[in-house]
Structures are given as structure tokens and as C-alpha cells.
Coordinates of N, CA and C and ligand atoms in Angstrom, one line a residue:
X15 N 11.3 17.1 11.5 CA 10.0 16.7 12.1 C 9.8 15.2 11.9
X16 N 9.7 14.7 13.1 CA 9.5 13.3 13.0 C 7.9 13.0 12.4
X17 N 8.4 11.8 11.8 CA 6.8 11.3 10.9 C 5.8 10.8 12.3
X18 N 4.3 10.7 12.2 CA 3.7 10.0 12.7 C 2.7 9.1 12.2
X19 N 2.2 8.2 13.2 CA 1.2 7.0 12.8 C 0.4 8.2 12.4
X20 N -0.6 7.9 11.1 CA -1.4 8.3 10.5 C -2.9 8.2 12.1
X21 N -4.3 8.9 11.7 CA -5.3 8.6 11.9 C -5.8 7.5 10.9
X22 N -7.0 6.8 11.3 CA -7.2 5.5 11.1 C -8.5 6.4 10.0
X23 N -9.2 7.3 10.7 CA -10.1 8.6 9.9 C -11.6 7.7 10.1
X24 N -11.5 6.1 10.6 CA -13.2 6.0 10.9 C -12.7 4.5 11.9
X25 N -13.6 3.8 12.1 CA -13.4 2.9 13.6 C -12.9 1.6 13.1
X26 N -12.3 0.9 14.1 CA -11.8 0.0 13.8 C -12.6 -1.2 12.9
X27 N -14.0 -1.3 13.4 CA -14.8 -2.3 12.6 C -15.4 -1.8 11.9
X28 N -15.5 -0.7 11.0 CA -15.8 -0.2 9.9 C -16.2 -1.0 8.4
X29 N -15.1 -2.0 9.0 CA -14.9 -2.8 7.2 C -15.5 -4.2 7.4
X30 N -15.9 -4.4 8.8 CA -16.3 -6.2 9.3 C -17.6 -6.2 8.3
X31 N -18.2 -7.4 7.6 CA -17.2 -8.7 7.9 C -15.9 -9.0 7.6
X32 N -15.5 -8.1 6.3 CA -14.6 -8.1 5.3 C -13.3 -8.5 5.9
X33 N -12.5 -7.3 6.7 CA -11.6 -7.3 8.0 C -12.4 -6.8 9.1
X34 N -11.9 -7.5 9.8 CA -12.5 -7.4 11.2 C -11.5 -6.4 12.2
X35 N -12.0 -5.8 12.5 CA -12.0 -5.1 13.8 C -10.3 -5.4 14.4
X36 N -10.2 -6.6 15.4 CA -8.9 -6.4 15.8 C -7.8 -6.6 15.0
X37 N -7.7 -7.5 13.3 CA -6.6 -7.3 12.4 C -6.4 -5.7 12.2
X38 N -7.8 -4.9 12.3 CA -6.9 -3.2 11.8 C -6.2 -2.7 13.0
X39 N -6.9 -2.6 14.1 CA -6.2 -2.4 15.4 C -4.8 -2.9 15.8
X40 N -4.7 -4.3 15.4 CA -3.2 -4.7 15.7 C -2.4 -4.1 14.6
X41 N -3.0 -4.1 13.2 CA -2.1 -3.8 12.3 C -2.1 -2.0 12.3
X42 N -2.4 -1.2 12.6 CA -2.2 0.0 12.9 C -1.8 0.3 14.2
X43 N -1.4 0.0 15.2 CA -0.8 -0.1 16.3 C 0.2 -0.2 16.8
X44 N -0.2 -1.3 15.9 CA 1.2 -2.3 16.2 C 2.8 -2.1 14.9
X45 N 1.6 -2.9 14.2 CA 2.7 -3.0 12.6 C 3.3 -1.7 11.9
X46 N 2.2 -0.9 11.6 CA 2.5 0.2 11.3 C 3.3 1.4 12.1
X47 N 2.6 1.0 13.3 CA 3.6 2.2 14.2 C 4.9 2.2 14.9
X48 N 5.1 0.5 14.4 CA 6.9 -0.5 14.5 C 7.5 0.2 13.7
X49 N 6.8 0.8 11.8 CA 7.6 1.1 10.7 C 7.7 2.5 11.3
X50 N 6.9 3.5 11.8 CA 6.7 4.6 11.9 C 8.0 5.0 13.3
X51 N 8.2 4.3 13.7 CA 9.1 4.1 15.0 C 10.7 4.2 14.4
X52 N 10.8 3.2 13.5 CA 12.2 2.3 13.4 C 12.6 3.7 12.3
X53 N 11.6 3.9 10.9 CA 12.3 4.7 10.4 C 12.5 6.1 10.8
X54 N 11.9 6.9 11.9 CA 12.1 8.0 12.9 C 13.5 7.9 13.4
X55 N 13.8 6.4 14.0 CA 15.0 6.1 14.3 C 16.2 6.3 13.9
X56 N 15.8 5.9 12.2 CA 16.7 5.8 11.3 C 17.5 7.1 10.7
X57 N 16.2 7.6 10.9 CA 16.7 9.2 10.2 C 16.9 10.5 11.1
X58 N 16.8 9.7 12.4 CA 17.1 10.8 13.4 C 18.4 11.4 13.4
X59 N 18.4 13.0 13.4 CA 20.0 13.7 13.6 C 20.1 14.0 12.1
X60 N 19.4 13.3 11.1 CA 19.7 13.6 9.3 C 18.6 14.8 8.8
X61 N 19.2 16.2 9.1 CA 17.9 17.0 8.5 C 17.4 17.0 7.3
X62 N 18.7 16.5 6.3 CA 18.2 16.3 4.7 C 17.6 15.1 4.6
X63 N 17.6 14.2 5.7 CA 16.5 13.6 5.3 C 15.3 13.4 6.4
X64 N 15.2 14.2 6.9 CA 14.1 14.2 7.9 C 13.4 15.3 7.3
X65 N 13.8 16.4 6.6 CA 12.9 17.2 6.2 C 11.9 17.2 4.9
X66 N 12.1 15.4 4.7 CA 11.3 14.9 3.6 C 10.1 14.8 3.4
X67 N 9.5 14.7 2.9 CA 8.0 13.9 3.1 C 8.7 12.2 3.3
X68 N 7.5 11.7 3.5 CA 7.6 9.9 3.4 C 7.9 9.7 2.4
X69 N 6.9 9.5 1.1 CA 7.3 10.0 0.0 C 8.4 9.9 -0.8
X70 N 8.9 11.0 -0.7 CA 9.9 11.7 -1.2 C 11.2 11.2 -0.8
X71 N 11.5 10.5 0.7 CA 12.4 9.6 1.4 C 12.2 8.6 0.8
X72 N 11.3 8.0 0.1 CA 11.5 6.2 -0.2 C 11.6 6.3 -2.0
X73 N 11.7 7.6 -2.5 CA 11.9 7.8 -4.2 C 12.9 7.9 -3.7
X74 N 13.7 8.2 -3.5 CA 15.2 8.7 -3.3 C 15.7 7.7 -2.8
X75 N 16.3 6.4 -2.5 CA 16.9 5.5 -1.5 C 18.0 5.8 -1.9
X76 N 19.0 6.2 -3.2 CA 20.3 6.3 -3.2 C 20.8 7.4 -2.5
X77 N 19.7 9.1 -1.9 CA 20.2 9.8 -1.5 C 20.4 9.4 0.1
X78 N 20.1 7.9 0.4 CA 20.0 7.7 1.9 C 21.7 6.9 1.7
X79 N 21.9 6.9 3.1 CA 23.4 6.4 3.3 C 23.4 5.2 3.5
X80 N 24.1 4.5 3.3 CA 24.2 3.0 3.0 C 23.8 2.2 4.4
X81 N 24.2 2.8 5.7 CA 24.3 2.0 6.7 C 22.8 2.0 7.1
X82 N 21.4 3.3 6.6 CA 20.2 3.2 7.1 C 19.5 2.7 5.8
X83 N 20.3 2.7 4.7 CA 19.7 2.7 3.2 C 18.4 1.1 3.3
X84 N 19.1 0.4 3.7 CA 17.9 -1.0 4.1 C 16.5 -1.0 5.4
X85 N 16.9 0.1 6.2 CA 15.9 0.0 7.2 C 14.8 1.3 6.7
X86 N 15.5 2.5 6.0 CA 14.6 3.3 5.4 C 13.4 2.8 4.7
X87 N 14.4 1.6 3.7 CA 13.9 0.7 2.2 C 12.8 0.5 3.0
X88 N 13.0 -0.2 4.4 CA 12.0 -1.3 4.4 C 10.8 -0.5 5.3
X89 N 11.1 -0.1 6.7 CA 10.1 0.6 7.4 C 9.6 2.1 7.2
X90 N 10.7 2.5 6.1 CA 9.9 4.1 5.5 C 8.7 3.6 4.5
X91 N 9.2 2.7 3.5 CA 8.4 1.5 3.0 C 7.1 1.5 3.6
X92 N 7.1 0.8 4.4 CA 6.0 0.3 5.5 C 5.1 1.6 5.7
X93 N 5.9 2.5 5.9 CA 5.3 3.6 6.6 C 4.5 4.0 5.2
X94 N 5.0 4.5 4.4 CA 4.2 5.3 3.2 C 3.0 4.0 2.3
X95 N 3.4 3.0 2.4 CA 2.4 1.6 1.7 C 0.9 1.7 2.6
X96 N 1.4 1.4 4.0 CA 0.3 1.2 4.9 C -0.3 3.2 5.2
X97 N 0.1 3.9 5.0 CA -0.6 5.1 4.7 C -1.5 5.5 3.8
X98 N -0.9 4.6 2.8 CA -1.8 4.4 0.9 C -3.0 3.6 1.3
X99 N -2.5 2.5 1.7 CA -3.8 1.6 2.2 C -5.0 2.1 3.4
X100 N -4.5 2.6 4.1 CA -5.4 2.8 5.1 C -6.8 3.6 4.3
X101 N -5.9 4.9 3.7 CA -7.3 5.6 2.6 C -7.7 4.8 1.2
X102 N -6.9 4.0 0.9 CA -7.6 3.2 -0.2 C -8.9 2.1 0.6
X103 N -8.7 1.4 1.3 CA -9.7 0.8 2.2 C -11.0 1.9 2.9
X104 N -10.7 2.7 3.1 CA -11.3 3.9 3.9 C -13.3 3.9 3.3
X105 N -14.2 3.4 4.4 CA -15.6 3.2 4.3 C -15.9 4.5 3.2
X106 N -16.6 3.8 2.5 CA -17.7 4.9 1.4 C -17.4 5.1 0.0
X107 N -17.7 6.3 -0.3 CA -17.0 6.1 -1.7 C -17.6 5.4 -3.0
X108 N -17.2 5.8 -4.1 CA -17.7 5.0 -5.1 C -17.5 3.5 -5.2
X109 N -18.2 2.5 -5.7 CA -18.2 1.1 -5.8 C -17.1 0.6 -7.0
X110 N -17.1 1.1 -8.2 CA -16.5 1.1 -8.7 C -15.9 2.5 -10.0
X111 N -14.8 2.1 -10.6 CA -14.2 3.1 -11.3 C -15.4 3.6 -12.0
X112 N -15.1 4.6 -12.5 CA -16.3 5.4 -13.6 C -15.2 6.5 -14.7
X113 N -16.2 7.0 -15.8 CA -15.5 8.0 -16.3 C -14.2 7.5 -16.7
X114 N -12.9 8.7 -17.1 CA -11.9 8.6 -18.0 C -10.9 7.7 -17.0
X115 N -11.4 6.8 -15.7 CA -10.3 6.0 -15.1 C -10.9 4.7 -15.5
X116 N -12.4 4.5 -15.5 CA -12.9 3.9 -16.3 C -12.4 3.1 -17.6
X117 N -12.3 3.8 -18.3 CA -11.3 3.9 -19.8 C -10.6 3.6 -19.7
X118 N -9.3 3.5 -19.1 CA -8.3 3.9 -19.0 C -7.9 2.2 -19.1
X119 N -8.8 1.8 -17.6 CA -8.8 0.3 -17.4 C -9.3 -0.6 -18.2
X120 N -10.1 -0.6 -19.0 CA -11.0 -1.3 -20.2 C -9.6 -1.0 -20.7
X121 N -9.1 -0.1 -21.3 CA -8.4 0.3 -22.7 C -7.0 -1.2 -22.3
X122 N -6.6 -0.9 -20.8 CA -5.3 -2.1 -20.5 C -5.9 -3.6 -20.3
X123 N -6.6 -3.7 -19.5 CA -6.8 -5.2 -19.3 C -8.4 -5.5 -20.2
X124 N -9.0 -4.8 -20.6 CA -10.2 -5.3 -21.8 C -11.4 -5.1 -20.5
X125 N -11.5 -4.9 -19.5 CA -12.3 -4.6 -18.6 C -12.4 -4.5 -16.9
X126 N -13.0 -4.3 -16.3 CA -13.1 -4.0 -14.7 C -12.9 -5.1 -14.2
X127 N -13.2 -6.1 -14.7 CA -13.5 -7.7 -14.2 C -12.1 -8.4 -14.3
X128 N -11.8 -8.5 -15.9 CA -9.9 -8.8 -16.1 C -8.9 -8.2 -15.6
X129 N -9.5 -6.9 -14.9 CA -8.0 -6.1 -14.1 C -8.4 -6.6 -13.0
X130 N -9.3 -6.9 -12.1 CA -9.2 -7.2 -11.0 C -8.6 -9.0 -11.2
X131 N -9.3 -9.8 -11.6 CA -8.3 -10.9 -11.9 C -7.3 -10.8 -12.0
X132 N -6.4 -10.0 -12.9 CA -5.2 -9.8 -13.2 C -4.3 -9.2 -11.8
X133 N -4.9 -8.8 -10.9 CA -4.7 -7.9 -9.9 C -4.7 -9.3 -8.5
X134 N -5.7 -10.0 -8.7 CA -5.5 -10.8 -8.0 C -4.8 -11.9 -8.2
X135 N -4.0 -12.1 -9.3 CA -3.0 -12.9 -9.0 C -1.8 -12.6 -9.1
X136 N -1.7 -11.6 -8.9 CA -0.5 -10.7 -8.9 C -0.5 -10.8 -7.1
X137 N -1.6 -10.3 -6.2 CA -2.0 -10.7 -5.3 C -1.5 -12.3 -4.7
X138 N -2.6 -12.9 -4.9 CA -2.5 -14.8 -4.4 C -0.5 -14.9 -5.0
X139 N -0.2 -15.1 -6.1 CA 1.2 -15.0 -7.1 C 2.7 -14.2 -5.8
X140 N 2.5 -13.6 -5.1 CA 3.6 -12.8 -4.3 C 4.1 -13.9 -3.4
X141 N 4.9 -14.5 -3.1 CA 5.5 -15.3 -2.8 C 6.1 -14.8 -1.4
X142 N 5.6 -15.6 -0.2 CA 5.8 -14.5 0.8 C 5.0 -13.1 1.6
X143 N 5.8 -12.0 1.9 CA 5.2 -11.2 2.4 C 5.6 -10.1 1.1
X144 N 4.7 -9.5 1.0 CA 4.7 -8.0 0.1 C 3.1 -7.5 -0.6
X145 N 3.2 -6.8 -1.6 CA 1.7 -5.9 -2.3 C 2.1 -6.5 -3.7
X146 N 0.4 -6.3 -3.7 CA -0.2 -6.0 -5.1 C -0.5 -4.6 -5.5
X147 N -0.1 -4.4 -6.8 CA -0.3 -2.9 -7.1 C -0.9 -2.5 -8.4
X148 N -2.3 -1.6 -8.3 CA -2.3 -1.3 -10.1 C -1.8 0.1 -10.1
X149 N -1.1 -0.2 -10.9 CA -0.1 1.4 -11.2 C -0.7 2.4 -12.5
X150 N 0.2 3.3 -12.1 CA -0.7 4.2 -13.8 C 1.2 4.5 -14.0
X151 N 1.4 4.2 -15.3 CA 2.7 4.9 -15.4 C 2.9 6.0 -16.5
X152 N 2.7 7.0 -16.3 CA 2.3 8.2 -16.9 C 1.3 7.7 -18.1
X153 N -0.1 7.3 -17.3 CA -1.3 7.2 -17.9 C -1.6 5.8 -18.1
X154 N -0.9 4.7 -18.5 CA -0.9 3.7 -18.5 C -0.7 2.8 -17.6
X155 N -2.2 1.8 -17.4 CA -2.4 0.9 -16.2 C -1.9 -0.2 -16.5
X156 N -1.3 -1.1 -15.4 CA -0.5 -2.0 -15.0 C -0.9 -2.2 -13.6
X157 N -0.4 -4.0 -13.5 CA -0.7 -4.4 -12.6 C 0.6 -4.7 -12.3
X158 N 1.0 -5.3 -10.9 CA 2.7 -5.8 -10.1 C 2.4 -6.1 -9.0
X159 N 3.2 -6.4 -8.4 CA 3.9 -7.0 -7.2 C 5.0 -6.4 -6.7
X160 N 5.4 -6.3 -5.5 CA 6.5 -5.8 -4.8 C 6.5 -7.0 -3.4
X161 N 8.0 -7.2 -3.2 CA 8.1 -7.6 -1.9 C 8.0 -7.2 -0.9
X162 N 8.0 -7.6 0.6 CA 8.3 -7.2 1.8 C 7.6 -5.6 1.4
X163 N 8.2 -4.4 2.1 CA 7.6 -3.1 2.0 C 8.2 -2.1 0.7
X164 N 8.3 -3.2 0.0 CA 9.3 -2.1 -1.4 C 7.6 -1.4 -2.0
X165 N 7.9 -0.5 -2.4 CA 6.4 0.2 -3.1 C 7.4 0.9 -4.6
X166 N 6.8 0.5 -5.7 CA 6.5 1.0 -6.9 C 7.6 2.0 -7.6
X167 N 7.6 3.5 -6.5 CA 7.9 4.4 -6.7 C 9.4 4.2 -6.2
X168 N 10.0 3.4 -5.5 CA 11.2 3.5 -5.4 C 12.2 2.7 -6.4
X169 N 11.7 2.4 -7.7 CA 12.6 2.1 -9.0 C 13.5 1.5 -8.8
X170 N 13.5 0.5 -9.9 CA 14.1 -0.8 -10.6 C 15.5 -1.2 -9.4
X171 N 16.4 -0.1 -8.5 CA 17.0 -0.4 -8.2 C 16.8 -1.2 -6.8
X172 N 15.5 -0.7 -6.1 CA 15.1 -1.2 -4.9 C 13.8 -1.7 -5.0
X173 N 13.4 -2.5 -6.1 CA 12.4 -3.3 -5.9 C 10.8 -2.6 -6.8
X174 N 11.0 -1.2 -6.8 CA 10.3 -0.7 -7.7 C 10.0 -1.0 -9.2
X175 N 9.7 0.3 -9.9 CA 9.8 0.3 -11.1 C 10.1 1.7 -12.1
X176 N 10.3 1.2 -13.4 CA 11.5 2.2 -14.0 C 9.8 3.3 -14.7
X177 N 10.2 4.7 -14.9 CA 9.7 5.7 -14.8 C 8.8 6.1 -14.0
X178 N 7.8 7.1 -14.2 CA 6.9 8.0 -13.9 C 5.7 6.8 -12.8
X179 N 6.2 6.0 -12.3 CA 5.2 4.8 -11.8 C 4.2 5.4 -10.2
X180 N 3.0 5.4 -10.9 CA 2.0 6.0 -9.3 C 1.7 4.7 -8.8
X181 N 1.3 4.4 -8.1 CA 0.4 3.2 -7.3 C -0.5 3.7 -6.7
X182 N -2.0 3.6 -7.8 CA -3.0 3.9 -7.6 C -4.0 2.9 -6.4
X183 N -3.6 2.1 -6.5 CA -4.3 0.9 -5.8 C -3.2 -0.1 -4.8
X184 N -3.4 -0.1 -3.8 CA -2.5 -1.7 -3.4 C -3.0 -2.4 -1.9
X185 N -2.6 -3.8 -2.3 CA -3.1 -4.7 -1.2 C -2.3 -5.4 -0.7
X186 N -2.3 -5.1 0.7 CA -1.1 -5.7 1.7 C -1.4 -7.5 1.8
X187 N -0.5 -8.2 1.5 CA -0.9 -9.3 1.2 C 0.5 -10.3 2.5
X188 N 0.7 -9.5 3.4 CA 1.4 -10.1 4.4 C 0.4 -10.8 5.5
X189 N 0.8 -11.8 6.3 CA -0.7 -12.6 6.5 C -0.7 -11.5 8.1
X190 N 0.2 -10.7 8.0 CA -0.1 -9.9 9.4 C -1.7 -9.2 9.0
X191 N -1.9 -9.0 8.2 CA -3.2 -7.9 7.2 C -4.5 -9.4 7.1
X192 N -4.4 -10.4 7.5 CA -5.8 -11.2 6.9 C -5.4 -12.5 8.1
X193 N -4.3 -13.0 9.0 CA -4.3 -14.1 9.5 C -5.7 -14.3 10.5
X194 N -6.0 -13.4 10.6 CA -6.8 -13.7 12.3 C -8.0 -14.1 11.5
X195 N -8.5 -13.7 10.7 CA -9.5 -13.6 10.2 C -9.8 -15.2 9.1
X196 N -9.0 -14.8 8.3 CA -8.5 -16.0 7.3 C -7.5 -17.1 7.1
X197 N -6.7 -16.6 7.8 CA -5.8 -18.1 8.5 C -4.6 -17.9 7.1
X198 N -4.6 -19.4 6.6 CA -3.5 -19.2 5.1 C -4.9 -19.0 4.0
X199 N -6.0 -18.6 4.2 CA -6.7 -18.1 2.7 C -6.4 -17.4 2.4
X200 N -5.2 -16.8 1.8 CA -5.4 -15.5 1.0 C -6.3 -15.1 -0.3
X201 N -6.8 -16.4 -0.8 CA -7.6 -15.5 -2.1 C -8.8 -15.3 -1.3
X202 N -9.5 -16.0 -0.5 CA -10.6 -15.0 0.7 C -10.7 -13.9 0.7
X203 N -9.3 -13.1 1.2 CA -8.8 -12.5 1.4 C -9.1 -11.2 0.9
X204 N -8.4 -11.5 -0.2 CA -8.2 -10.6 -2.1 C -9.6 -10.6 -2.0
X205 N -10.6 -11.7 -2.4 CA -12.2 -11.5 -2.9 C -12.8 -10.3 -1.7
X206 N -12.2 -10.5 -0.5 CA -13.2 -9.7 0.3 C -13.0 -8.2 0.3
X207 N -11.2 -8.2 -0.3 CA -10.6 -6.5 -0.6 C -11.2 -5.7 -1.6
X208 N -12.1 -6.6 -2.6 CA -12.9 -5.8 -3.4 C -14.2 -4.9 -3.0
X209 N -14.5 -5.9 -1.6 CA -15.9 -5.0 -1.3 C -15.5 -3.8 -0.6
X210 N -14.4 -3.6 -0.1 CA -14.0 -2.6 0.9 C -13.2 -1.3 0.3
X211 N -12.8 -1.5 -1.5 CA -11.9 -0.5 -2.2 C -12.8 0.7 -2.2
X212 N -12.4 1.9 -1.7 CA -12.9 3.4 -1.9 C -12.6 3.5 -3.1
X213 N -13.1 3.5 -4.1 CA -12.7 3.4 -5.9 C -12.9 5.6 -5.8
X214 N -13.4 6.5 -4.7 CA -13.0 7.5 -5.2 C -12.1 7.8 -4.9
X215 N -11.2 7.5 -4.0 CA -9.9 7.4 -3.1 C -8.8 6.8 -4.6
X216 N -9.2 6.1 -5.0 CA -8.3 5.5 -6.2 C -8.2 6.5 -7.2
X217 N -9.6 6.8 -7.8 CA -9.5 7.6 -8.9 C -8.9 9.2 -8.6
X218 N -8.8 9.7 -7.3 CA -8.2 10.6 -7.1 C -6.8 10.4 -7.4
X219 N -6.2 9.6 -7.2 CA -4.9 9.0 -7.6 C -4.4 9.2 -8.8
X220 N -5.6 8.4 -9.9 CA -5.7 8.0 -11.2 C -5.8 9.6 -11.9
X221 N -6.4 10.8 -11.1 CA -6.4 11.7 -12.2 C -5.9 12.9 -11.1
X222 N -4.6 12.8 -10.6 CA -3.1 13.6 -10.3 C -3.1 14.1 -9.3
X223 N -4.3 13.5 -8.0 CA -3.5 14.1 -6.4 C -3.3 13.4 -6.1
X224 N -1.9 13.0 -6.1 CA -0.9 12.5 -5.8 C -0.3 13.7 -5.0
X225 N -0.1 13.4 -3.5 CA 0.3 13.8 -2.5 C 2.2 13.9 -2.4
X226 N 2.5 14.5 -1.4 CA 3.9 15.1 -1.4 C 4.4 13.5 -1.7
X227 N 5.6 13.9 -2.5 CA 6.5 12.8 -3.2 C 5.8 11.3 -3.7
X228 N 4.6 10.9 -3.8 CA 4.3 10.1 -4.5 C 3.8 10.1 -5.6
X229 N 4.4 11.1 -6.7 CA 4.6 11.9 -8.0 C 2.9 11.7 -8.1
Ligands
MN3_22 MN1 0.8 -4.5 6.8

């Protein structure tokens, strides 16, 4: 079963002024449904690995064959990152963490305010195109970076990271996600991704629905 472009689940200007209107449009259209296209491509004719989740295809990069092993990496990548984000962005929701995710983040960075700093320059700090990520790695929060479309959960050998790593939070920090709007500002950018975080879309994350193969 071939993967598809997700629903967007509310309208394109939902998030304006923050992102505007035609950056989500092009970037769900266009960008996203390029990754959604190429890695279909990729894994066309491969039932063991078409019968994956997204997911579960980009934890596994060694079970992929060498000659799609880079286009999986990058546009199955794309596909499961920009799927995470679309509901992490998604209108409503709590303003900020609360309760035992609350804790969790005080207990790592000393508060809400130093993890988001910490977050944002992890953010502004990515050199190029790729995300910022706050991870939980079996319970313990952390902040990172990934390049291009590597996400978290595909470990230490492809850009990830080593154990139990969720990516509860992340921000696409490719200027395809903020040019039209912000030009080269990316810390604009980052400041304006705090007004738009669905913190209960995160904390769902933070306490174990975690969806097929993103443990
Ligand atoms: Mn993008």
C-alpha cells in the first residue's frame, strides 16, 4: 500500500501571521508530496518494505537495500518529519506543557524558558537545511539537531540517535518552511514557532502515543 500525502486537518491560513498561508500550501503540495512521491518510487515492487508503516521504514535503514538505502534515508525522512510537524503545528491545544511533561522539562533544562532557548539554538545552530528536535529518550529530555530529512529515530548510523529516542517536538528549519515570509531570518522564524506549538499534540508524544513505528 502506497503511502499518501497526509490531510493538512485545518486551512491553509490557520497559523497567519506566524506562517502564512501560501508557505503551508507550497510546502504540503509541493515539498512534502515530492517526499511522498519519490519514496513510493523507491519502494515500489518491495512488499517487505512497502508493508511498513513510514515509521517503521526509516528505523530500519539497514533493512533497506543499498541502491534505495539514500533516497528512503532522505524522502521517507521527509515523509514521516513533515507528518510529525504538520500535527505538532496543528491550531489549538494547550499553550504550554503542564503536569508530569511539565517536570520532566524543568527536571532537564531548569525550566520552559531554558528548553526553549536551548531548542532554539539547536534551531538558528543547524547549518544548512535540516530540524530541531526535543527528544525524550526513554523519559529523558534532550534537545538536537538532524540534517537534511534524517529524524532522531533512525540511529547513530544515519544521522539519528543511539537508543529508545522519540521526537516529541520538531522544527523544520529548511528555508523552504519560512523563506516567503522571513527571507534569511530564521530566528523570526523559531520566535514565531512558539506561538503556533500544539503543546497537547506534544505531550501526547511525551506520555506514549507514539504512533506505528515511531516507538
Ligand atoms: Mn519542509
Amino acid at each position: 500500500m502506497a503511502y499518501t500525502l497526509p490531510e493538512l486537518g485545518y486551512a491553509y491560513d490557520a497559523l497567519e501571521p506566524y506562517i502564512d498561508a501560501r508557505t503551508m500550501e507550497i510546502h504540503l503540495t509541493k515539498h512534502h508530496a515530492a517526499y511522498v512521491t519519490n519514496v513510493n518510487a523507491a519502494i515500489a515492487g518491495k512488499p517487505e518494505l512497502e508493508e511498513k508503516c513510514p515509521g517503521e521504514l526509516i528505523a530500519d535503514l539497514k533493512a533497506v537495500p543499498d541502491d534505495i538505502r539514500g533516497v528512503v534515508r532522505n524522502h521517507g525522512g521527509g515523509h514521516v518529519n513533515h507528518s510529525l510537524f504538520w500535527k505538532m503545528i496543528a491550531p489549538g491545544g494547550a499553550k504550554a506543557p503542564s503536569g508530569e511533561f511539565a517536570a520532566a522539562i524543568d527536571a532537564a533544562f531548569g525550566s520552559f524558558d531554558a528548553m526553549k532557548e536551548a531548542f532554539g539554538k539547536a534551531a538558528a545552530g543547524r547549518f544548512g537545511s535540516g530540524w530541531a528536535w526535543l527528544c525524550s529518550t526513554e523519559g529523558k529530555l534532550s534537545v538536537c539537531s538532524t540534517a537534511n530529512q534524517d529524524n532522531p529515530i533512525m540511529g547513530p548510523d544515519f544521522g539519528g540517535f543511539a537508543g529508545d529516542c522519540r521526537p516529541l517536538l520538531g522544527l523544520d528549519v529548511w528555508e523552504h518552511a519560512y523563506y516567503l515570509n522571513y527571507q534569511n531570518r530564521r530566528p523570526d522564524y523559531i520566535a514565531a514557532f512558539w506561538q503556533v506549538v500544539n503543546w497537547d499534540v506534544v505531550t501526547a508524544r511525551f506520555t506514549g502515543a507514539g504512533c506505528c513505528g515511531e516507538k
